[in-house]
Amino acid sequence: MATTTAAPRETKGTGTKASPSGMKDQGLTSGQAHEFAVILPLKPGGGQRMRDRLKESVTAGTKSLDKMATLHDLRFVLFDNDTRVLFASTYDGSFEQYIKDFATLVPDLIDNEFQECEGYPGVRSPEIWEYIALYQNEAIVFYSAYPDVTVRQVLKGQRVLKAFEQLLDEASS
Amino acid sequence: MEALSAPTILANAVPALDVSDIQATVLRPRPSPYKGEYFIVRIDDAAQGREMLRRLIPHVAPADDWWVPTLPGWLAVAFTFQGLKALGVPQTSLDSFPQEFREGMAARASILNDVGNNAPGNWEYPFGTSDMHVAIAVYAKDEPSLETVLELARQSHQDLPGTSVVYRLKFSELPGGRNPFGFKDGLHNPHVEGSGEHIHPGYGPAIKPGEFVMGYPDELGETATSPEPEVLRRNGTFLAFRKFHTRVAAFRRYLREQASSPEEEELIAAKMVGRWRSGAPLVLAPQRDDANLGGDLGRNNAFNYEEDMKGLKCPFSAHIRRVNPRDALKNEIVAINLHHFLRRGTNYGPPLPEGALEDDGEERGGVFLLIGAHLKQQFEFVQSQWVTNGDFINHGTEQDPIIGNSQGDGTFTIPKLPVRRRLHGLPQFVEVRGGEYCFMPGLRALKWLAEMPAEAE
């Protein structure tokens, strides 16, 4: 049963120190699934550059995202005449624990996505968590159809189902 | 962005470690055999607490003379956040310590999966309370030496009414250097660059010392800038103190239920641990124990998982493969070098008699000091992601078969051809009796703490 749970902690701006766990303090959860959204200002002309860049890098980026295996989905939405961008995603609980690994191993992927944002310090900068905390916006509602299932479990389920269907096909032919 | 190799390491020349200022426990394995005692002191008077510290300092072992044979024994000393407060450490300094240390281990229970039997509410006093201030470990080679050092420790505080010993636990090596389950353990530790320790084959690549001791560059090329002041943090580190009770009879009974022969019992047990009782690793000895291999420091770590990527020899879920994955996760986006810590384990209590399947009511188990400069990225990461979760190995919520906490309803997956075997209803074999995060300063920092001006009160 999918449930929507309000985050029990205080929201941003209350002086809690920003850190990777800052993400946990905000953002709603449903089972082990978390939502994360930031609304970021863009540099002048940054909107168009972002469109071009992300279109080009989509294949290479997807490969790394697949390997992270903790992100269910993500989207970039440009609005206000390309002056701001919404980044929204759903991730598994363990994603937060691995942020430093991602920042260490695929920093260029992350920087490539966010470099047109005004004031973006770079994912390797110690200021990154403050920056995220400044712009993170908690959802008012968050629904997941499969709140206890991780990305890896979805992918594994798909593989098993495919093999099972194949078995049935072979048995009935 | 496709490069998933080790993190970029800045090309700074790494200074050799200042081993005369780092506590021996951080860098050196305990001797074998060993006798010792942990005790925990509460400080009700800051000036007396500092006086106790002044008297203790001459007996605290630095890492450069760990093996001096004339020494009857030696001390290691560490402080909880409450302890630093009780000693009168200035507020600005207290505030500069990392969040998890300031909160204490009990407050991190949901992250660490310390729930059910392991919940802090069930811990022994003074764990999880604000009465745990100074943790002292006394190590010696035999009972008379231990008594000599304990007497020195007693003299440091017995005439100081503002200090009280609130906890004592004796520890000693079990026959054959085995743990209470009957396995040789403590066989592997990461290789700390510049520590001067003897490195055996299979210890892995040298890890930057800043991962384990503050004052040196870590794997990201960063040198710690907190806690303040510099004199306090230099050559210091953090540790997670964990006291475990081992349910040996439950372990033996479970093996008996799942196996149809004594040989199969041993195989299932080895699959859970990742090593046979002798310490021989499954990857090198997949069929049966090999005592020569187990006892050979030149060979018992000389393996990785490259040849066993399907887990047919050592299961993905085996204890040693979870807590120290070596190269097993090399195809994932995991910066493995950010998740090491040093393990200093000791055992307490008598062994359960050979063959006994019923619990005798004795308290027995291990106390572990899990040491590293980044508690959150190291101990907390390994405990929350690799010990108490299975998603990283595609095992859903399956936990570590030995030290996991599935509250009596665990599973354990053994890869096998043509079909894997999965054990169900795993009881809890290890219960957490208590734990706390401690700061283990260098020797100069200990002197700084002991000599803090009285105005700090």
XYZ file of C-alpha atoms in Angstrom:
630
model
C 0.000 0.000 0.000
C 1.511 3.276 -1.041
C 1.608 5.852 1.666
C 2.487 9.482 1.841
C 4.396 10.548 4.889
C 5.222 14.033 5.971
C 8.844 14.567 6.963
C 8.964 14.837 10.741
C 11.923 17.211 10.825
C 11.952 20.967 10.492
C 12.241 22.387 7.011
C 15.068 24.471 5.689
C 16.220 27.777 7.029
C 16.134 26.721 10.673
C 19.874 26.718 11.036
C 20.480 22.976 10.876
C 23.875 22.451 9.356
C 23.753 21.385 5.740
C 25.330 18.026 4.987
C 24.569 14.981 2.916
C 22.097 14.092 5.638
C 20.522 17.501 5.046
C 18.768 15.804 2.178
C 17.200 13.430 4.608
C 15.982 16.166 6.869
C 13.946 17.561 4.024
C 12.061 15.828 1.304
C 9.168 13.444 1.815
C 9.506 9.703 2.016
C 7.215 6.892 0.980
C 8.474 3.587 2.280
C 12.153 3.627 1.433
C 11.627 5.983 -1.532
C 12.561 9.648 -1.166
C 11.672 12.674 -3.213
C 14.165 15.433 -3.854
C 13.557 18.735 -5.598
C 15.618 21.881 -6.007
C 14.613 25.048 -7.820
C 17.756 26.788 -8.989
C 18.397 30.161 -10.633
C 20.193 30.024 -13.984
C 23.032 32.149 -15.284
C 22.141 34.539 -18.152
C 21.805 32.390 -21.262
C 22.271 29.308 -19.102
C 18.905 27.822 -19.997
C 19.761 27.373 -23.660
C 23.241 26.096 -22.888
C 21.738 23.594 -20.496
C 19.293 22.354 -23.158
C 22.143 21.847 -25.610
C 24.497 20.271 -23.169
C 22.096 17.802 -21.595
C 20.778 16.712 -24.991
C 24.318 15.899 -26.090
C 25.422 14.136 -22.936
C 22.314 12.095 -22.372
C 23.779 8.750 -23.442
C 26.984 8.958 -21.467
C 25.105 10.285 -18.451
C 22.520 7.527 -18.530
C 25.199 4.890 -18.376
C 26.572 6.283 -15.122
C 23.107 6.804 -13.692
C 22.312 3.156 -14.415
C 25.373 2.183 -12.466
C 24.332 4.278 -9.474
C 21.266 2.020 -9.372
C 19.571 4.104 -6.687
C 17.845 6.804 -8.778
C 14.340 5.881 -9.946
C 13.977 8.914 -12.159
C 15.069 12.495 -12.576
C 13.988 15.483 -14.592
C 15.117 18.988 -15.409
C 12.332 21.473 -16.133
C 13.183 24.966 -17.351
C 10.684 27.686 -16.520
C 10.236 31.421 -16.016
C 11.643 32.139 -19.433
C 14.697 29.948 -18.934
C 15.753 31.865 -15.832
C 15.130 28.996 -13.424
C 15.288 25.224 -13.481
C 13.475 22.590 -11.456
C 15.434 19.425 -10.794
C 13.279 16.675 -9.319
C 14.015 13.030 -8.638
C 12.999 9.941 -6.712
C 15.753 7.948 -5.099
C 16.309 4.971 -2.800
C 17.163 5.640 0.831
C 20.718 4.469 0.380
C 21.389 7.119 -2.293
C 22.210 9.652 0.430
C 24.891 7.420 1.860
C 26.587 7.169 -1.508
C 26.592 10.864 -2.408
C 30.241 11.254 -1.536
C 31.071 8.245 -3.713
C 29.228 9.760 -6.662
C 30.857 13.138 -6.092
C 34.222 11.380 -6.038
C 33.759 9.017 -8.960
C 31.458 10.896 -11.367
C 31.958 14.571 -10.492
C 32.054 15.618 -14.148
C 28.643 14.093 -14.784
C 27.102 16.058 -11.934
C 28.960 19.290 -12.683
C 28.024 19.032 -16.330
C 24.359 18.984 -15.372
C 24.446 21.848 -12.908
C 27.166 24.199 -14.105
C 24.701 26.684 -15.632
C 23.118 27.275 -12.237
C 23.894 30.586 -10.585
C 26.342 30.191 -7.701
C 26.843 26.441 -8.218
C 30.080 25.687 -6.329
C 30.882 22.313 -7.947
C 30.121 18.945 -6.421
C 33.625 18.588 -4.972
C 33.331 21.851 -3.055
C 32.589 21.592 0.659
C 29.995 24.333 0.067
C 27.832 22.058 -2.065
C 25.612 20.963 0.839
C 24.916 24.548 1.904
C 24.047 25.329 -1.690
C 21.610 22.434 -1.963
C 20.001 23.274 1.368
C 19.455 26.834 0.201
C 17.433 25.808 -2.836
C 15.852 22.498 -1.836
C 12.062 22.587 -1.759
C 10.140 19.892 0.009
C 7.177 18.487 -1.873
C 3.732 18.925 -0.345
C 2.735 15.457 -1.462
C 4.711 12.449 -2.618
C 3.245 9.205 -3.941
C 5.058 6.053 -4.928
C 3.233 3.029 -6.357
C 5.982 0.745 -5.055
C 7.350 2.478 -1.971
C 9.361 -0.443 -0.612
C 10.972 -1.555 -3.848
C 14.418 -0.320 -4.806
C 15.728 0.368 -8.317
C 17.783 -2.799 -8.162
C 14.735 -4.833 -7.169
C 12.727 -3.414 -10.069
C 15.463 -4.287 -12.539
C 15.949 -7.736 -11.064
C 12.189 -8.324 -11.116
C 12.137 -7.452 -14.795
C 14.911 -9.915 -15.542
C 13.243 -12.695 -13.591
C 9.872 -12.055 -15.236
C 11.406 -12.135 -18.684
C 13.113 -15.442 -17.957
C 9.906 -16.839 -16.526
C 7.848 -15.832 -19.565
C 10.451 -17.425 -21.768
C 10.222 -20.621 -19.768
C 6.434 -20.660 -20.159
C 6.771 -20.037 -23.902
C 9.176 -22.915 -24.246
C 7.052 -25.227 -22.126
C 3.948 -24.514 -24.214
C 5.525 -24.687 -27.644
C 33.039 10.668 -16.436
C 33.267 7.021 -17.327
C 36.396 6.524 -15.310
C 35.328 4.551 -12.287
C 38.806 4.053 -10.951
C 40.074 5.070 -7.535
C 39.385 8.661 -6.503
C 41.761 11.264 -7.754
C 44.473 11.666 -5.209
C 46.292 14.957 -5.002
C 49.959 14.541 -5.612
C 50.994 15.978 -2.256
C 53.960 14.324 -0.651
C 52.500 12.441 2.306
C 54.439 13.057 5.489
C 55.415 9.942 7.376
C 53.078 9.539 10.299
C 54.127 11.049 13.599
C 53.911 7.663 15.298
C 55.364 8.939 18.563
C 52.262 11.123 18.976
C 49.560 8.698 17.797
C 48.073 6.258 20.292
C 49.303 2.720 19.700
C 45.774 1.290 19.534
C 45.096 3.254 16.356
C 47.932 1.777 14.318
C 49.107 -1.415 15.968
C 47.366 -4.729 16.437
C 47.045 -5.882 20.018
C 49.535 -8.495 21.119
C 48.724 -12.164 21.229
C 48.006 -13.627 23.690
C 46.494 -10.716 25.585
C 44.770 -9.870 28.850
C 43.088 -6.621 29.501
C 40.290 -4.541 30.838
C 38.081 -1.748 29.602
C 36.912 0.747 32.116
C 34.744 3.759 31.817
C 35.023 6.806 34.032
C 32.471 9.487 34.759
C 33.807 12.932 35.592
C 31.816 15.093 37.959
C 34.573 17.623 38.558
C 36.473 18.987 35.583
C 39.653 19.883 37.498
C 39.831 16.410 39.031
C 39.140 14.858 35.643
C 42.108 16.727 34.210
C 44.254 15.685 37.181
C 43.371 12.054 36.479
C 44.351 12.578 32.882
C 47.710 14.112 33.875
C 48.498 11.007 35.913
C 47.411 8.638 33.144
C 49.350 10.211 30.288
C 52.757 8.674 31.108
C 51.200 5.200 30.694
C 49.442 5.838 27.394
C 51.273 3.946 24.667
C 52.338 5.784 21.511
C 52.482 3.816 18.286
C 56.282 3.855 18.136
C 57.011 1.822 21.257
C 54.121 -0.598 21.237
C 56.499 -3.535 21.335
C 58.917 -2.367 24.017
C 59.306 -5.639 25.912
C 60.017 -4.104 29.326
C 56.574 -2.523 29.413
C 54.225 -4.600 31.608
C 51.232 -3.245 29.734
C 49.799 -0.054 28.331
C 46.795 2.185 28.197
C 44.653 3.652 25.504
C 42.326 6.524 26.322
C 39.391 8.052 24.477
C 36.636 10.533 25.262
C 32.963 10.749 24.460
C 31.395 14.095 23.607
C 29.904 14.210 27.113
C 33.364 13.462 28.446
C 34.989 16.382 26.635
C 32.237 18.576 28.007
C 32.795 17.264 31.537
C 36.513 18.014 31.257
C 35.730 21.639 30.482
C 36.597 21.771 26.788
C 35.510 25.215 25.518
C 32.127 25.409 23.793
C 33.610 26.650 20.500
C 35.740 23.541 20.385
C 32.836 21.250 21.335
C 30.732 22.768 18.568
C 33.425 22.014 15.991
C 33.180 18.219 16.444
C 31.246 16.241 13.816
C 27.504 15.882 14.261
C 27.424 12.102 14.732
C 30.031 12.323 17.504
C 28.151 15.107 19.260
C 24.891 13.169 19.067
C 26.414 9.906 20.281
C 25.827 6.383 19.046
C 22.450 5.849 20.731
C 20.971 8.818 18.847
C 22.060 7.192 15.587
C 20.151 3.961 16.318
C 17.828 4.186 13.319
C 20.763 4.659 10.925
C 22.712 1.812 12.545
C 19.694 -0.506 12.751
C 20.132 -0.715 16.510
C 16.507 -1.714 16.995
C 14.670 -4.538 18.748
C 17.039 -6.359 21.110
C 19.827 -4.041 20.011
C 17.951 -0.836 20.819
C 19.801 1.570 23.123
C 17.025 1.156 25.692
C 18.301 -2.410 26.211
C 21.975 -1.450 26.484
C 24.020 -1.941 29.626
C 24.703 1.079 31.789
C 26.399 3.516 31.101
C 26.114 3.022 27.307
C 23.672 5.397 25.704
C 23.544 7.642 28.778
C 25.362 10.892 29.487
C 27.434 9.155 32.206
C 29.956 7.629 29.812
C 32.855 10.104 29.716
C 36.296 8.541 29.462
C 36.927 5.085 28.005
C 40.211 3.464 28.964
C 41.579 0.212 27.610
C 44.343 -1.568 29.470
C 46.322 -4.188 27.575
C 48.856 -6.613 29.006
C 50.497 -9.849 28.067
C 49.475 -11.771 31.200
C 47.521 -11.488 34.454
C 50.360 -10.149 36.709
C 51.245 -7.495 34.137
C 47.605 -6.538 33.895
C 47.392 -6.119 37.672
C 50.471 -3.869 37.597
C 48.937 -1.570 34.994
C 45.511 -1.620 36.625
C 47.153 -0.485 39.860
C 48.699 2.469 38.011
C 45.296 3.263 36.585
C 43.705 3.043 40.055
C 46.269 5.445 41.451
C 45.312 7.936 38.802
C 41.848 8.421 40.220
C 41.266 6.682 43.564
C 41.812 9.848 45.665
C 39.712 11.955 43.309
C 36.062 11.856 44.447
C 35.045 13.860 41.391
C 35.806 10.878 39.178
C 34.140 7.467 39.355
C 34.563 4.209 37.529
C 31.088 3.366 36.206
C 31.930 0.288 34.142
C 34.541 -2.443 33.998
C 34.937 -5.346 31.603
C 37.778 -7.837 31.564
C 38.850 -9.258 28.244
C 41.241 -11.982 27.207
C 42.155 -14.162 24.307
C 40.184 -17.384 23.869
C 42.038 -20.661 23.229
C 43.603 -20.733 19.789
C 42.919 -17.047 19.228
C 39.361 -17.875 18.145
C 36.246 -15.750 18.604
C 33.352 -17.132 20.703
C 31.788 -18.760 17.617
C 35.034 -20.698 17.171
C 36.461 -18.775 14.232
C 39.863 -17.191 13.930
C 39.090 -13.533 13.263
C 40.660 -10.101 13.196
C 42.745 -11.303 10.284
C 42.468 -8.271 8.058
C 43.009 -4.548 8.455
C 43.529 -1.870 5.857
C 47.063 -0.828 5.043
C 47.640 2.658 6.433
C 50.177 4.477 4.294
C 53.179 5.644 6.281
C 52.303 3.729 9.458
C 55.352 1.499 9.324
C 53.310 -1.607 10.083
C 54.216 -4.941 8.558
C 52.054 -5.521 5.504
C 50.988 -9.030 4.594
C 49.952 -10.026 1.064
C 46.305 -9.164 0.421
C 46.036 -6.203 2.795
C 45.126 -4.179 -0.271
C 46.443 -0.896 -1.590
C 47.908 1.663 0.792
C 45.142 3.951 2.051
C 45.954 7.594 2.734
C 46.582 8.116 6.450
C 44.059 10.979 6.680
C 41.325 8.347 6.494
C 42.464 7.062 9.887
C 44.324 9.874 11.638
C 43.716 13.614 11.472
C 46.542 15.881 10.365
C 47.304 14.127 7.077
C 45.719 14.125 3.608
C 42.878 11.644 3.146
C 41.737 9.814 0.019
C 40.163 13.033 -1.315
C 43.405 14.937 -0.742
C 41.796 16.821 2.146
C 43.330 17.375 5.559
C 40.881 17.734 8.449
C 40.130 21.324 9.453
C 37.970 20.442 12.436
C 37.573 19.826 15.315
C 39.262 22.926 16.684
C 41.840 23.741 17.875
C 44.514 22.158 15.702
C 46.514 20.959 18.732
C 43.515 18.925 19.850
C 42.793 17.231 16.523
C 46.319 16.564 15.253
C 47.118 12.835 15.391
C 43.695 12.148 16.849
C 40.891 10.046 15.446
C 37.421 8.726 16.166
C 36.241 5.304 17.097
C 33.010 3.428 17.392
C 33.031 1.337 20.572
C 30.698 -1.667 20.165
C 30.091 -4.359 22.734
C 28.532 -7.533 21.315
C 27.064 -10.552 23.055
C 27.398 -13.701 20.965
C 24.629 -16.312 21.040
C 26.882 -19.265 20.398
C 24.357 -21.989 21.270
C 21.803 -20.457 18.898
C 24.446 -20.452 16.157
C 25.298 -24.109 16.711
C 21.635 -25.145 16.887
C 20.821 -23.335 13.673
C 23.669 -25.062 11.845
C 22.488 -28.415 13.202
C 18.927 -27.759 11.947
C 20.014 -26.697 8.476
C 22.605 -29.381 7.796
C 22.416 -33.121 7.431
C 26.003 -33.847 8.433
C 28.769 -32.290 10.547
C 30.647 -31.505 7.320
C 27.662 -29.598 5.987
C 27.348 -27.694 9.269
C 30.917 -26.540 8.845
C 30.326 -25.577 5.230
C 27.237 -23.491 6.041
C 29.096 -21.799 8.892
C 32.023 -21.012 6.590
C 29.636 -19.679 3.925
C 28.186 -17.278 6.509
C 31.583 -16.043 7.650
C 33.505 -16.220 4.358
C 36.307 -18.122 6.088
C 36.631 -21.533 7.714
C 37.290 -21.804 11.433
C 41.057 -21.766 10.901
C 40.793 -18.476 9.043
C 41.289 -20.065 5.619
C 39.295 -17.942 3.142
C 36.577 -19.646 1.075
C 37.877 -18.070 -2.102
C 41.152 -20.000 -1.694
C 39.672 -23.085 -0.010
C 36.132 -23.520 -1.312
C 35.663 -27.197 -0.365
C 37.085 -27.738 3.095
C 39.094 -26.073 5.820
C 42.832 -25.826 5.382
C 44.512 -25.116 8.721
C 47.890 -24.411 7.165
C 46.378 -21.790 4.920
C 44.357 -20.295 7.779
C 47.427 -19.860 9.941
C 49.671 -18.498 7.231
C 49.739 -14.698 7.372
C 51.475 -14.706 4.024
C 48.515 -16.393 2.352
C 45.314 -16.062 4.375
C 44.530 -12.638 2.913
C 46.083 -13.131 -0.504
C 42.842 -13.189 -2.457
C 40.231 -11.010 -4.037
C 36.825 -11.645 -5.574
C 37.687 -11.227 -9.227
C 37.644 -15.004 -9.724
C 34.426 -15.369 -7.743
C 32.152 -12.689 -9.185
C 29.194 -15.113 -9.052
C 29.769 -15.806 -5.361
C 29.940 -19.564 -5.870
C 32.881 -19.873 -3.500
C 32.268 -17.007 -1.094
C 28.626 -15.846 -1.036
C 27.931 -12.151 -1.717
C 26.240 -12.065 1.652
C 29.118 -13.617 3.635
C 30.251 -11.501 6.569
C 33.796 -10.800 5.369
C 32.677 -10.026 1.809
C 30.169 -7.491 3.104
C 32.360 -5.618 5.572
C 35.452 -5.671 3.364
C 34.371 -6.108 -0.258
C 37.927 -5.802 -1.610
C 37.381 -5.701 -5.410
C 33.885 -7.245 -5.356
C 32.156 -3.919 -6.099
C 34.602 -2.700 -8.715
C 31.894 -2.499 -11.388
C 29.699 -0.269 -9.217
C 29.952 3.429 -8.489
C 31.435 2.895 -5.057
C 34.537 4.731 -3.861
C 35.703 1.797 -1.802
C 38.618 3.662 -0.236
C 36.222 6.035 1.515
C 34.727 3.149 3.484
C 37.588 1.538 5.382
C 38.187 1.547 9.105
C 40.631 -0.170 11.435
C 39.300 -3.002 13.587
C 40.703 -3.658 17.044
C 38.749 -6.506 18.566
C 38.957 -8.283 21.896
C 36.909 -11.114 23.375
C 35.332 -11.419 26.794
C 33.694 -14.243 28.697
C 34.425 -17.970 28.741
C 34.069 -20.126 25.636
C 30.879 -22.198 25.429
C 31.976 -25.799 26.003
C 32.590 -27.754 22.832
C 29.440 -29.422 21.534
C 27.028 -27.612 23.889
C 23.776 -26.737 22.153
C 22.069 -25.082 25.090
C 22.955 -21.638 26.307
C 24.688 -21.631 29.708
C 23.599 -18.111 30.559
C 27.142 -16.726 30.498
C 27.879 -13.355 28.975
C 30.401 -13.804 26.179
C 31.282 -11.892 23.076
C 33.510 -9.238 21.665
C 34.289 -5.590 22.057
C 35.295 -3.809 18.885
C 37.008 -0.488 18.437
C 36.259 0.579 14.861
C 38.660 3.388 14.156
C 38.652 6.072 11.480
C 38.684 9.821 10.932
C 35.239 9.841 9.262
C 32.747 7.903 11.387
C 29.869 8.722 9.083
C 31.515 7.619 5.861
C 33.242 4.660 7.426
C 31.565 2.906 10.374
C 28.072 4.309 9.782
C 28.213 3.653 6.046
C 29.410 0.058 6.395
C 26.927 -0.677 9.180
C 23.906 0.842 7.416
C 24.633 -0.138 3.805
C 26.691 -3.296 3.832
C 25.846 -4.964 7.159
C 22.141 -4.224 7.557
C 21.048 -3.989 3.930
C 21.362 -6.261 0.929
C 20.401 -4.006 -1.939
C 24.024 -3.354 -2.940
C 24.439 -7.070 -3.715
C 20.939 -7.464 -5.163
C 19.734 -9.278 -2.064
C 16.949 -6.848 -1.133
C 16.744 -6.456 2.629
C 18.947 -9.445 3.501
C 21.457 -8.590 6.228
C 24.858 -9.837 7.349
C 24.221 -13.429 8.561
C 26.507 -13.044 11.587
C 26.255 -9.456 12.835
C 23.015 -8.385 11.123
C 19.866 -7.736 13.077
C 16.874 -9.243 11.292
C 15.170 -9.813 14.631
C 15.063 -13.549 14.281
C 13.720 -13.631 10.751
C 16.813 -13.310 8.577
C 17.644 -14.968 5.302
C 21.017 -16.021 3.952
C 21.577 -16.629 0.251
C 24.192 -19.119 -0.909
C 24.852 -18.919 -4.670
C 25.018 -22.424 -6.094
C 24.522 -24.224 -9.414
C 22.020 -25.057 -10.770
C 19.960 -23.127 -8.198
C 20.926 -21.023 -5.222
C 20.142 -22.123 -1.704
C 18.444 -19.682 0.645
C 18.315 -20.251 4.379
C 15.366 -18.784 6.260
C 14.549 -17.931 9.832
C 18.084 -16.920 10.777
C 18.074 -16.102 14.484
C 19.978 -13.134 15.805
C 23.465 -14.441 16.591
C 24.978 -11.200 17.863
C 23.302 -8.727 20.205
C 24.563 -5.207 20.793
C 25.064 -4.684 24.524
C 26.190 -1.087 24.167
C 28.255 1.331 22.214
C 29.433 4.887 21.905
C 31.432 7.184 19.678
C 34.735 8.317 21.139
C 37.497 10.712 20.217
C 40.982 9.257 20.647
C 43.462 12.159 20.768
C 47.178 12.109 20.104
C 49.560 12.366 23.051
C 50.227 16.096 22.732
C 46.494 16.646 22.550
C 46.042 14.624 25.753
C 48.501 16.990 27.453
C 46.588 19.949 26.050
C 43.375 18.550 27.508
C 45.030 17.916 30.868
C 46.453 21.412 31.030
C 43.492 23.402 29.801
C 43.268 26.630 31.810
C 40.807 26.588 34.688
C 38.860 29.451 33.109
C 37.418 26.858 30.770
C 35.045 25.905 33.575
